[in-house]
mmCIF file of C-alpha atoms in Angstrom:
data_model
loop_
_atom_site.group_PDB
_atom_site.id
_atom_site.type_symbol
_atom_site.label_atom_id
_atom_site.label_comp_id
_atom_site.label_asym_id
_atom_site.label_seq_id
_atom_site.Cartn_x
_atom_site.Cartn_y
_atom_site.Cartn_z
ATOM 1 C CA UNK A 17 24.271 -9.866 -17.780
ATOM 2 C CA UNK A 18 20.524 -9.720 -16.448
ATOM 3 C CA UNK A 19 19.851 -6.342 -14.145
ATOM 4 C CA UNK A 20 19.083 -7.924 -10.486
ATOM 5 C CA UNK A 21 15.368 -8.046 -9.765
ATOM 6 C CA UNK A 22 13.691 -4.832 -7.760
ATOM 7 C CA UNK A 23 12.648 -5.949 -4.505
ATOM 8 C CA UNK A 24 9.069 -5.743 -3.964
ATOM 9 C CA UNK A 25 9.135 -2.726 -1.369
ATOM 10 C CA UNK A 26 7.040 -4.435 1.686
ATOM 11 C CA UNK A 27 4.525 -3.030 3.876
ATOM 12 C CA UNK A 28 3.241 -4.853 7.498
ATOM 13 C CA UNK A 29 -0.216 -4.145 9.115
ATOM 14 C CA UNK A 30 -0.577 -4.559 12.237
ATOM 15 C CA UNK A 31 -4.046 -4.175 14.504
ATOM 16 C CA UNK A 32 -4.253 -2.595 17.461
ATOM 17 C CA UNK A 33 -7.308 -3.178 19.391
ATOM 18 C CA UNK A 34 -6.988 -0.678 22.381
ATOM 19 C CA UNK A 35 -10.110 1.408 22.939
ATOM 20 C CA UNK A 36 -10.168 1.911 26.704
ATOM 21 C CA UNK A 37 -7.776 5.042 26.301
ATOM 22 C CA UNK A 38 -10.966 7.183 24.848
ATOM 23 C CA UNK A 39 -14.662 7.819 26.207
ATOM 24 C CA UNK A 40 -16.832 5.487 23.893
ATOM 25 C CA UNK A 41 -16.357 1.789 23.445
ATOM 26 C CA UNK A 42 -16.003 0.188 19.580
ATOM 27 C CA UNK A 43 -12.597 1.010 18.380
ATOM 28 C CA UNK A 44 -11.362 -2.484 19.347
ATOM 29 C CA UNK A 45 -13.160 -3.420 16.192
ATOM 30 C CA UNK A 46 -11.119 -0.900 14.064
ATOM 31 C CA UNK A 47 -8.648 -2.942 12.603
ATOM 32 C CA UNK A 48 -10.964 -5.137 11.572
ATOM 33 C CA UNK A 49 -13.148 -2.506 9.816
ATOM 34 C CA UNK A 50 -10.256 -1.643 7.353
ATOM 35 C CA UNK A 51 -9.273 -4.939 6.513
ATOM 36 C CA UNK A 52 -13.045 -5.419 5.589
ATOM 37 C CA UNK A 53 -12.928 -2.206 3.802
ATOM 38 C CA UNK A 54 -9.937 -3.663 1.567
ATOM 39 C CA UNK A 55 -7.096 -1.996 2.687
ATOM 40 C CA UNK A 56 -4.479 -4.993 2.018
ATOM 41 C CA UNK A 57 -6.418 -5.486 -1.426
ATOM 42 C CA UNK A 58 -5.530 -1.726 -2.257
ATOM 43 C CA UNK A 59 -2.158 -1.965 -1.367
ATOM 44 C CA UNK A 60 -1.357 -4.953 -2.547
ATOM 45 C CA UNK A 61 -2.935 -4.024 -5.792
ATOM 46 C CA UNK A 62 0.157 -1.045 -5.641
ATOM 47 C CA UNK A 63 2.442 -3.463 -6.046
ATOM 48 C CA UNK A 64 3.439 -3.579 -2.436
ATOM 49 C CA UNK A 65 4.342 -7.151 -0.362
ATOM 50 C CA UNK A 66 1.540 -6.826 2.399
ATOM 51 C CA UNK A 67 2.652 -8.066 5.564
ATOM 52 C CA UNK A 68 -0.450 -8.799 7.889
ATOM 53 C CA UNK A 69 0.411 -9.436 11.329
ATOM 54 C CA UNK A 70 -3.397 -9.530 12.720
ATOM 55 C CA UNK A 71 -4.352 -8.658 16.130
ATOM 56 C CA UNK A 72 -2.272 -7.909 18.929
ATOM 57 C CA UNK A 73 -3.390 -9.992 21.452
ATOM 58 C CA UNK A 74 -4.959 -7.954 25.135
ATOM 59 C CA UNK A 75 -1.316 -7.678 27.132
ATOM 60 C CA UNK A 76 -1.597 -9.535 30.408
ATOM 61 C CA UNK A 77 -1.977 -6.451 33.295
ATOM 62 C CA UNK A 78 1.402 -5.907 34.710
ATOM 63 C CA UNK A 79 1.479 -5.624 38.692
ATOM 64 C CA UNK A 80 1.059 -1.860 40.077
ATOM 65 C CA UNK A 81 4.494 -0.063 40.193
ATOM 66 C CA UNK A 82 3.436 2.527 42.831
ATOM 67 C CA UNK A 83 0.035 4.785 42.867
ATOM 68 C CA UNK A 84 -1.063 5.677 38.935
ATOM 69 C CA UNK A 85 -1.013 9.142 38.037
ATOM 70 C CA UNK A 86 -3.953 11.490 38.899
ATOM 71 C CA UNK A 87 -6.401 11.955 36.089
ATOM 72 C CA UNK A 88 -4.816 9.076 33.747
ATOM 73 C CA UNK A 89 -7.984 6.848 33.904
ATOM 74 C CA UNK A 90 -6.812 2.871 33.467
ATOM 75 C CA UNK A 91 -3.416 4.438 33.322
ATOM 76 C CA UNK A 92 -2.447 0.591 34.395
ATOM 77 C CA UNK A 93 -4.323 -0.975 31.529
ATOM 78 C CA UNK A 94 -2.815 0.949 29.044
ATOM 79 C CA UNK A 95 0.847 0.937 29.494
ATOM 80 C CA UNK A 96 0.608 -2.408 29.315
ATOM 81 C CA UNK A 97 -0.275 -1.949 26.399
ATOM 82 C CA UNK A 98 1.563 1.273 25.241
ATOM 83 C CA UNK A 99 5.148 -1.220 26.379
ATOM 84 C CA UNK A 100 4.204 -4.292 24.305
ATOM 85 C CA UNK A 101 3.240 -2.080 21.245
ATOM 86 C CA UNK A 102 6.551 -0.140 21.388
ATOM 87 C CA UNK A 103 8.477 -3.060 20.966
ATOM 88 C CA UNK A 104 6.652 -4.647 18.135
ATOM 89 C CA UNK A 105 6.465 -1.064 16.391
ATOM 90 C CA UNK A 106 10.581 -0.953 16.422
ATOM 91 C CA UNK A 107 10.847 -4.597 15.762
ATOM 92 C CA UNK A 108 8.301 -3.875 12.612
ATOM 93 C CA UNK A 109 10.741 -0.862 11.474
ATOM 94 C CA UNK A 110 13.614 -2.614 11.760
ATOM 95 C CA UNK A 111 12.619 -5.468 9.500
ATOM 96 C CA UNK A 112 12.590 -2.631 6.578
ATOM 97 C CA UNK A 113 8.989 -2.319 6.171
ATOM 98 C CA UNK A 114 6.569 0.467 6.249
ATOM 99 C CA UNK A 115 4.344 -0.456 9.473
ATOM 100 C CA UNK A 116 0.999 0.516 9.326
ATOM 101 C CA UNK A 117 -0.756 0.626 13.056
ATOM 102 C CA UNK A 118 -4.214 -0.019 12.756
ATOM 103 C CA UNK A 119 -6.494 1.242 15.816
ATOM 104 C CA UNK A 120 -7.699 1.368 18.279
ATOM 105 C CA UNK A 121 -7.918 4.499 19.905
ATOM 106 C CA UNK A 122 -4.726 7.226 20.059
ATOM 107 C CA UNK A 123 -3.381 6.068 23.315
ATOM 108 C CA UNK A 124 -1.770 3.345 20.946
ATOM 109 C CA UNK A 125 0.906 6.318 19.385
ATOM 110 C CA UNK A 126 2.388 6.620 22.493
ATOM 111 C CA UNK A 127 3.431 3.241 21.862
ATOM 112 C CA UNK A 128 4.103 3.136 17.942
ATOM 113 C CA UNK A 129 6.007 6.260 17.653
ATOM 114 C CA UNK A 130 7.973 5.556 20.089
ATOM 115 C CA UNK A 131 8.789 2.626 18.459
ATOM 116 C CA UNK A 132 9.681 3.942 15.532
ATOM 117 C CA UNK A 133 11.209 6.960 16.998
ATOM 118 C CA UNK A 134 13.491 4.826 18.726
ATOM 119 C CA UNK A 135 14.738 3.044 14.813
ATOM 120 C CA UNK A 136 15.072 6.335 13.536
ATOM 121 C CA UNK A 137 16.981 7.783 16.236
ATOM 122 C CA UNK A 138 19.549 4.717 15.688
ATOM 123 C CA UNK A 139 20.076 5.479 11.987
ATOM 124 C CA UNK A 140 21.118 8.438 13.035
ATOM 125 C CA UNK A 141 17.831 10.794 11.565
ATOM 126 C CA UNK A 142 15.030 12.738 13.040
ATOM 127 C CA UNK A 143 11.752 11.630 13.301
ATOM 128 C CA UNK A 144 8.463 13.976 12.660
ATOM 129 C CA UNK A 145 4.950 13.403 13.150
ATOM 130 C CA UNK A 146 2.557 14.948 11.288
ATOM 131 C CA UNK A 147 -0.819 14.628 13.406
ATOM 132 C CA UNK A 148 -3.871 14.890 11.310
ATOM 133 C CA UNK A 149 -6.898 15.288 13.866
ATOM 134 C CA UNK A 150 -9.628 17.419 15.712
ATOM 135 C CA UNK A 151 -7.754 17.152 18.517
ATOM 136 C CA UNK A 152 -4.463 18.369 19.749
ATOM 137 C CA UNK A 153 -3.997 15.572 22.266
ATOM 138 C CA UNK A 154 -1.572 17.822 23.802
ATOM 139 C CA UNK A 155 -2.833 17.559 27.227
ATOM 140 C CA UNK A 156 -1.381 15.913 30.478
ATOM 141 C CA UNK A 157 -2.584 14.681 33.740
ATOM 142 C CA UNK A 158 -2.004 18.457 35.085
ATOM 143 C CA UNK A 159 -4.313 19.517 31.992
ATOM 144 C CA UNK A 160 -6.801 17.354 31.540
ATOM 145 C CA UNK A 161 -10.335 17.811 31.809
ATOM 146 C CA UNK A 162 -11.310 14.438 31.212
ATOM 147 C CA UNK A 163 -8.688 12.149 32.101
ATOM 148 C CA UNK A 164 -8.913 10.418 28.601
ATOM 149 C CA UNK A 165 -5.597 9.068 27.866
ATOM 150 C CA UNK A 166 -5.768 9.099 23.510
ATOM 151 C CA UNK A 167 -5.871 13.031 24.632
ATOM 152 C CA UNK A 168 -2.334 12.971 25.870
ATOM 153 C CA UNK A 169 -0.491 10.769 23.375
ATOM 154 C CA UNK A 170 0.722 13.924 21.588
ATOM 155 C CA UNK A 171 1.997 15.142 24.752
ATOM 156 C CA UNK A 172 3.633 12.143 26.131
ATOM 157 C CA UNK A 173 5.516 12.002 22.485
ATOM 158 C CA UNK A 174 7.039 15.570 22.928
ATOM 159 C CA UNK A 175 8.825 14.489 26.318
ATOM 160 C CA UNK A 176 6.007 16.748 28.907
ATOM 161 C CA UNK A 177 6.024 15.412 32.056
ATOM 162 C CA UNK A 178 3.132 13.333 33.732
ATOM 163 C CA UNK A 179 3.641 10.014 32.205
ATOM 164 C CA UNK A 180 7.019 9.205 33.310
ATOM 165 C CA UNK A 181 6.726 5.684 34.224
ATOM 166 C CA UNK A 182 4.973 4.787 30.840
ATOM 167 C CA UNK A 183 7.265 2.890 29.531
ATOM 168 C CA UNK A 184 8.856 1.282 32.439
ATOM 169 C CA UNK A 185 12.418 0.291 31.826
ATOM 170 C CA UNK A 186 11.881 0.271 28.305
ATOM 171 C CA UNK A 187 13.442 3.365 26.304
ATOM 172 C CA UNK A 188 11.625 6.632 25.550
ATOM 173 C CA UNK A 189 12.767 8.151 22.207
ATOM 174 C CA UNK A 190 10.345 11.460 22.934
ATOM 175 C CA UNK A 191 10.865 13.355 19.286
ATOM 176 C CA UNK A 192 10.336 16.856 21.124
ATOM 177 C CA UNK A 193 7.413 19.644 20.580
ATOM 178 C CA UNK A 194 9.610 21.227 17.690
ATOM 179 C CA UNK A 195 9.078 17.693 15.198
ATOM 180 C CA UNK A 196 4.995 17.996 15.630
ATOM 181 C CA UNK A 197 2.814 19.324 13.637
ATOM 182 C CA UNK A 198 -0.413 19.418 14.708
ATOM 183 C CA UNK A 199 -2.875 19.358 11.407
ATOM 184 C CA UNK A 200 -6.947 20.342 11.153
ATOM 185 C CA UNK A 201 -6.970 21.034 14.932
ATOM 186 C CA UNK A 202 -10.473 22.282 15.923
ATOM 187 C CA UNK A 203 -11.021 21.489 19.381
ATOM 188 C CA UNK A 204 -8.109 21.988 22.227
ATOM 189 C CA UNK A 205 -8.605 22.326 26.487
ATOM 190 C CA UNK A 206 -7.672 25.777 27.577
ATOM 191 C CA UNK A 207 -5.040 24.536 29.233
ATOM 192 C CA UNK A 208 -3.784 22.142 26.581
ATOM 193 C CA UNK A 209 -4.042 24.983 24.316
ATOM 194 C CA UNK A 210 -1.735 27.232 26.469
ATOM 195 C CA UNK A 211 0.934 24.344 26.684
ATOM 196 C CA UNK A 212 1.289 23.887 23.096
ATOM 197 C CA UNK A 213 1.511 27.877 22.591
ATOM 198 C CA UNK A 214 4.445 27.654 25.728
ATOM 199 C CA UNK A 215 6.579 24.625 23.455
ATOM 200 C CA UNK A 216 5.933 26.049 20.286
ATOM 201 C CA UNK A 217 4.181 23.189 18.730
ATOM 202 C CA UNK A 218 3.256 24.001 14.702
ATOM 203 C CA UNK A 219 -0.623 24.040 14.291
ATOM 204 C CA UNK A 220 -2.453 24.496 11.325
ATOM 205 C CA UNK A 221 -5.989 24.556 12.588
ATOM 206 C CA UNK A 222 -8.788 24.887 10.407
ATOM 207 C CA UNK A 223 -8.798 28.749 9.961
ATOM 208 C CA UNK A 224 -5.424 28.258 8.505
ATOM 209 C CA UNK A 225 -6.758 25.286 6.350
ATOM 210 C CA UNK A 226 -9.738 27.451 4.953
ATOM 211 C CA UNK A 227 -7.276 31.063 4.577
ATOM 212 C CA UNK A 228 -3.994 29.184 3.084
ATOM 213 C CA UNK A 229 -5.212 25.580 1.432
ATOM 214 C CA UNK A 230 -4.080 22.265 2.621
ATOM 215 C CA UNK A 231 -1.806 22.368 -0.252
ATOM 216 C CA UNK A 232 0.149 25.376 1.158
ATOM 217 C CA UNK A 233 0.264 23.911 4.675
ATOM 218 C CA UNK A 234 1.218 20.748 3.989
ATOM 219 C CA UNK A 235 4.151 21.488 1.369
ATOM 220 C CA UNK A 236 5.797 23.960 4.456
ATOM 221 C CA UNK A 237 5.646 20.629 7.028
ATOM 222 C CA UNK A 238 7.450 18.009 3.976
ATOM 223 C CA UNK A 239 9.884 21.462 3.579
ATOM 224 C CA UNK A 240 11.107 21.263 7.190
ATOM 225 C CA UNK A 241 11.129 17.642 7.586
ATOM 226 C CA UNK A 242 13.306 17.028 4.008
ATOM 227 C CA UNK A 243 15.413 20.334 5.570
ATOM 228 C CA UNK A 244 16.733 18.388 8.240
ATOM 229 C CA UNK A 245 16.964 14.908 6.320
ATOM 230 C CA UNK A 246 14.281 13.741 8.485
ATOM 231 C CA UNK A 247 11.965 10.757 7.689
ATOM 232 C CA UNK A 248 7.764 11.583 8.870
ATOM 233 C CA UNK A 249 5.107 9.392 10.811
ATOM 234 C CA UNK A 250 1.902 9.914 9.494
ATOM 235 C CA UNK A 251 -0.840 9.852 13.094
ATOM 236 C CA UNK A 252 -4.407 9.765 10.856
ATOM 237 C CA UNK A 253 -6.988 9.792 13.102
ATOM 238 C CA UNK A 254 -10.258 9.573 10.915
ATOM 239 C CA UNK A 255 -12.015 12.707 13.408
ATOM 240 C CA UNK A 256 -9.732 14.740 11.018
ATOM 241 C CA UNK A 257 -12.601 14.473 8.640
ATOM 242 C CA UNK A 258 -15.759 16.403 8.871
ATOM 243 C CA UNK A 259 -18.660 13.996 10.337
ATOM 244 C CA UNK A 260 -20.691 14.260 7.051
ATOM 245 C CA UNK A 261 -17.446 12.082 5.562
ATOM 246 C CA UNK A 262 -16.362 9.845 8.334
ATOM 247 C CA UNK A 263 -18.925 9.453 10.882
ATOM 248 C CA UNK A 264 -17.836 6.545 12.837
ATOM 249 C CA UNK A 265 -15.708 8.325 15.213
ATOM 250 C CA UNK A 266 -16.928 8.843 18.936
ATOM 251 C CA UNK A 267 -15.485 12.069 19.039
ATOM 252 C CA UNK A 268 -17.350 13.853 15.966
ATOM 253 C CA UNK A 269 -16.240 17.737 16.165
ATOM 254 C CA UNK A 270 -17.815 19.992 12.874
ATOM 255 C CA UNK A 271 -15.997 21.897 10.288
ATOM 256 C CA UNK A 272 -13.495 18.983 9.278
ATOM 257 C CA UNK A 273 -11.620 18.254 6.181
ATOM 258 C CA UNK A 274 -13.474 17.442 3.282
ATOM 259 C CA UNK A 275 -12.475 14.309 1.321
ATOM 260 C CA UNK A 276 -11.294 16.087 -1.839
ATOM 261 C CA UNK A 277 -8.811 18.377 1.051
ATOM 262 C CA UNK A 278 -7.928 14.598 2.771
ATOM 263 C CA UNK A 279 -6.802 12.822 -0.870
ATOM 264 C CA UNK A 280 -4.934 15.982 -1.659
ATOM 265 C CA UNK A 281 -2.889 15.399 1.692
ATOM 266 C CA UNK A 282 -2.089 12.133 1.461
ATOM 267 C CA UNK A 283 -0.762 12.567 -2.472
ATOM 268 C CA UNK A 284 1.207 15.355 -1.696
ATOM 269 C CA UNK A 285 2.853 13.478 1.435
ATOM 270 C CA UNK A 286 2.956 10.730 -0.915
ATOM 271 C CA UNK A 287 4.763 12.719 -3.297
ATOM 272 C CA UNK A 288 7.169 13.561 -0.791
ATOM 273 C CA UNK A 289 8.090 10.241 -0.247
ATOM 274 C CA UNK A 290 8.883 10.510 3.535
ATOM 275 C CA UNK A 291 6.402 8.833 5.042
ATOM 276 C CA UNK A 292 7.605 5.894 7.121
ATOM 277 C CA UNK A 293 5.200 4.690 9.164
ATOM 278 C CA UNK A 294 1.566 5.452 9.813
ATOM 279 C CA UNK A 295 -1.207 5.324 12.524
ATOM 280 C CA UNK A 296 -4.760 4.918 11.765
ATOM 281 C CA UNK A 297 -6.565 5.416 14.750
ATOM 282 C CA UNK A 298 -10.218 6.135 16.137
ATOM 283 C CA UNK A 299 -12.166 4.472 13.952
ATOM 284 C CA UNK A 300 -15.307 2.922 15.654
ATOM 285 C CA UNK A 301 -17.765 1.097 13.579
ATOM 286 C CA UNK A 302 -20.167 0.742 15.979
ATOM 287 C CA UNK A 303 -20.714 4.472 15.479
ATOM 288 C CA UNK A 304 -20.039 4.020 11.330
ATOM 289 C CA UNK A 305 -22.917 3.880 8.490
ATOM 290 C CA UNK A 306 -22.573 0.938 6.497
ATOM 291 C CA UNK A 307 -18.709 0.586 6.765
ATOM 292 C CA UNK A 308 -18.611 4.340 5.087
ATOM 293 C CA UNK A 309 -16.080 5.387 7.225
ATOM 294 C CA UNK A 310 -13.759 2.262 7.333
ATOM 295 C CA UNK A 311 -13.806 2.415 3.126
ATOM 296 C CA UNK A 312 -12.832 6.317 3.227
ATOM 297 C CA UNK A 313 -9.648 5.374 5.439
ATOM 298 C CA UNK A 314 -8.760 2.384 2.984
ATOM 299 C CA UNK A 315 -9.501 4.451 0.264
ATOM 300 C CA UNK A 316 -7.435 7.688 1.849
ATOM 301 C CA UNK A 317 -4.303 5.117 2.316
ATOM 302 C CA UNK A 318 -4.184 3.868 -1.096
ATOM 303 C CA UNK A 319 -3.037 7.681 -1.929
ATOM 304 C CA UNK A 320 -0.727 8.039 0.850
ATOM 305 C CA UNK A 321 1.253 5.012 -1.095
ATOM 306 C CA UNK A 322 0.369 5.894 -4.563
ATOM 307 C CA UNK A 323 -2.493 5.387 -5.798
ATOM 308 C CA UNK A 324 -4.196 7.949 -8.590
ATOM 309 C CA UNK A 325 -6.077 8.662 -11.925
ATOM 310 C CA UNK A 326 -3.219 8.748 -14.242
ATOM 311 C CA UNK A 327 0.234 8.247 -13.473
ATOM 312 C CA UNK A 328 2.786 11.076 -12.535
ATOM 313 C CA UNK A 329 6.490 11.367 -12.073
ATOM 314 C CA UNK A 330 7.403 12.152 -8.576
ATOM 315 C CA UNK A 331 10.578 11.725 -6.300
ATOM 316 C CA UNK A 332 8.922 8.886 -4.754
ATOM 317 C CA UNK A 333 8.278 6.898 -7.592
ATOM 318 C CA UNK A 334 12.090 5.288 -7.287
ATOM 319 C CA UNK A 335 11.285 4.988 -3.697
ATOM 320 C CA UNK A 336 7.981 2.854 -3.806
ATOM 321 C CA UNK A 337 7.950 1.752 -7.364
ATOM 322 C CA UNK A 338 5.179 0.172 -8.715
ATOM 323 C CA UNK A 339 3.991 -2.785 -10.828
ATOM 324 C CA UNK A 340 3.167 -2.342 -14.321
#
């Protein structure tokens, strides 16, 4: 009798063109960007079934529901969005495929995690987010100094306060301050910085990164995720990497990961095999050089989901096998 074929294991894109949750205009053309870059070429080439669901179209403005927040500029716009995307982000994980959120600016987590969040939470295991950035995005409309919304999507996914009406009537699955890791942080608010000291949140900022090695670090987060049988979303937003690697971010902060310390993450979460879903977020290639910084994220993704120089055994080669 003939062994049943493997199913191809499946992977859906989907582009999220939001950029009016940060400061500078251009990462509406972000999703765009990667696919130029090759990102469904490299995957595909892993032997994955790539699932492109283009653009998400500009949600229609819902009516006012009341006065907006304080200091949550086009707090209207955005849940709008932030609704619609939370839907299609659980819809995408319940189909069985890895979705890959292409951005757009950060405000879009508040919608895709919560998406996903919400799956996981129905299957009955913990999600945990693993926020690679120079930002902590840990700040509310009591804490901000800018009123930037991509700088509270952290917050908003740990359950604080400020943003209740987000989501409307639609359900928050908030993963709570003790599931995030916040990952090459380099720039925080003061008072963002003592909120995330009051919940506890993990932080390996870059002093930790340069004393301990992202190999260290990152092993400890895949520890206390596989500890609690937990399944990880993956928040990449490409300021993680120092400016001399990706420039085409609008909020450029020195002292970054280098791309040798990036690849190393993404094989080792890769090894893990954990990873679930992903967000790809501030790229803006009106800021970029010659698509440099849209090919580093493709390229960075590939090893997330398995690509490398010679071939390895590790736990998550049964997981997402691979062709040949």
């Amino acid at each position: 009798m003939s062994e049943p074929e493997a199913v191809q294991p499946r992977i859906a894109l989907l582009g999220v063109p939001i950029e009016i949750g940060a400061s500078q205009p251009g990462t509406l053309m972000g999703p765009d960007a990667l696919r130029t870059a090759g990102i469904g070429r490299i995957l595909d080439q892993l032997g994955f079934a790539v699932e492109d669901h283009g653009n998400m179209p500009r949600p229609g403005v819902a009516p006012a529901e009341g006065p907006p927040p304080a200091n949550a500029k086009y707090y209207d716009v955005i849940k709008t969005w932030v609704r619609a995307l939370s839907e299609r982000s659980y819809a995408l994980a319940r189909s069985g495929a890895v979705p890959i959120f292409m951005g757009g600016d950060h405000s879009l987590s508040m919608g895709s995690v919560n998406g996903v969040a919400r799956y996981w939470q129905e299957q009955g295991r913990p999600l945990f987010v693993l926020w690679l950035d120079a930002h902590a995005d840990y700040n509310t409309p009591q804490t901000t100094e800018t009123g930037n919304m991509h700088g509270m999507s952290a917050a908003f996914l740990c359950g604080e306060p400020g943003l209740d009406r987000l989501l409307g009537g639609g359900i928050r699955a908030s993963i709570g301050p003790d599931r995030l890791d916040l990952f090459g942080i380099r720039s925080i608010d003061p008072l963002e910085k003592q909120l995330v000291f009051e919940r506890g949140v993990a932080i390996a900022d870059m002093r930790a990164i340069d004393e301990f090695g992202v190999g260290v670090l990152i092993r400890k987060v895949i520890e206390r995720v596989r500890a609690q049988n937990g399944v990880l979303h993956l928040s990449f937003d490409v300021d993680f990497l120092d400016p001399a690697v990706a420039p085409g971010v609008g909020t450029t902060v020195p002292g970054g990961a280098t791309y040798r310390e990036a690849h190393l993450i993404m094989e080792l979460l890769h090894d893990s095999g954990l990873v679930r879903s992903v967000d790809i977020v501030e790229l803006n290639p009106f800021l970029d050089e010659r698509g440099r910084t849209a090919r580093v994220a493709a390229e960075l993704v590939g090893s997330l989901f398995g690509l490398q120089i010679t071939d390895r055994r590790t736990p998550s080669n049964a997981l997402f096998p691979r062709n040949g």
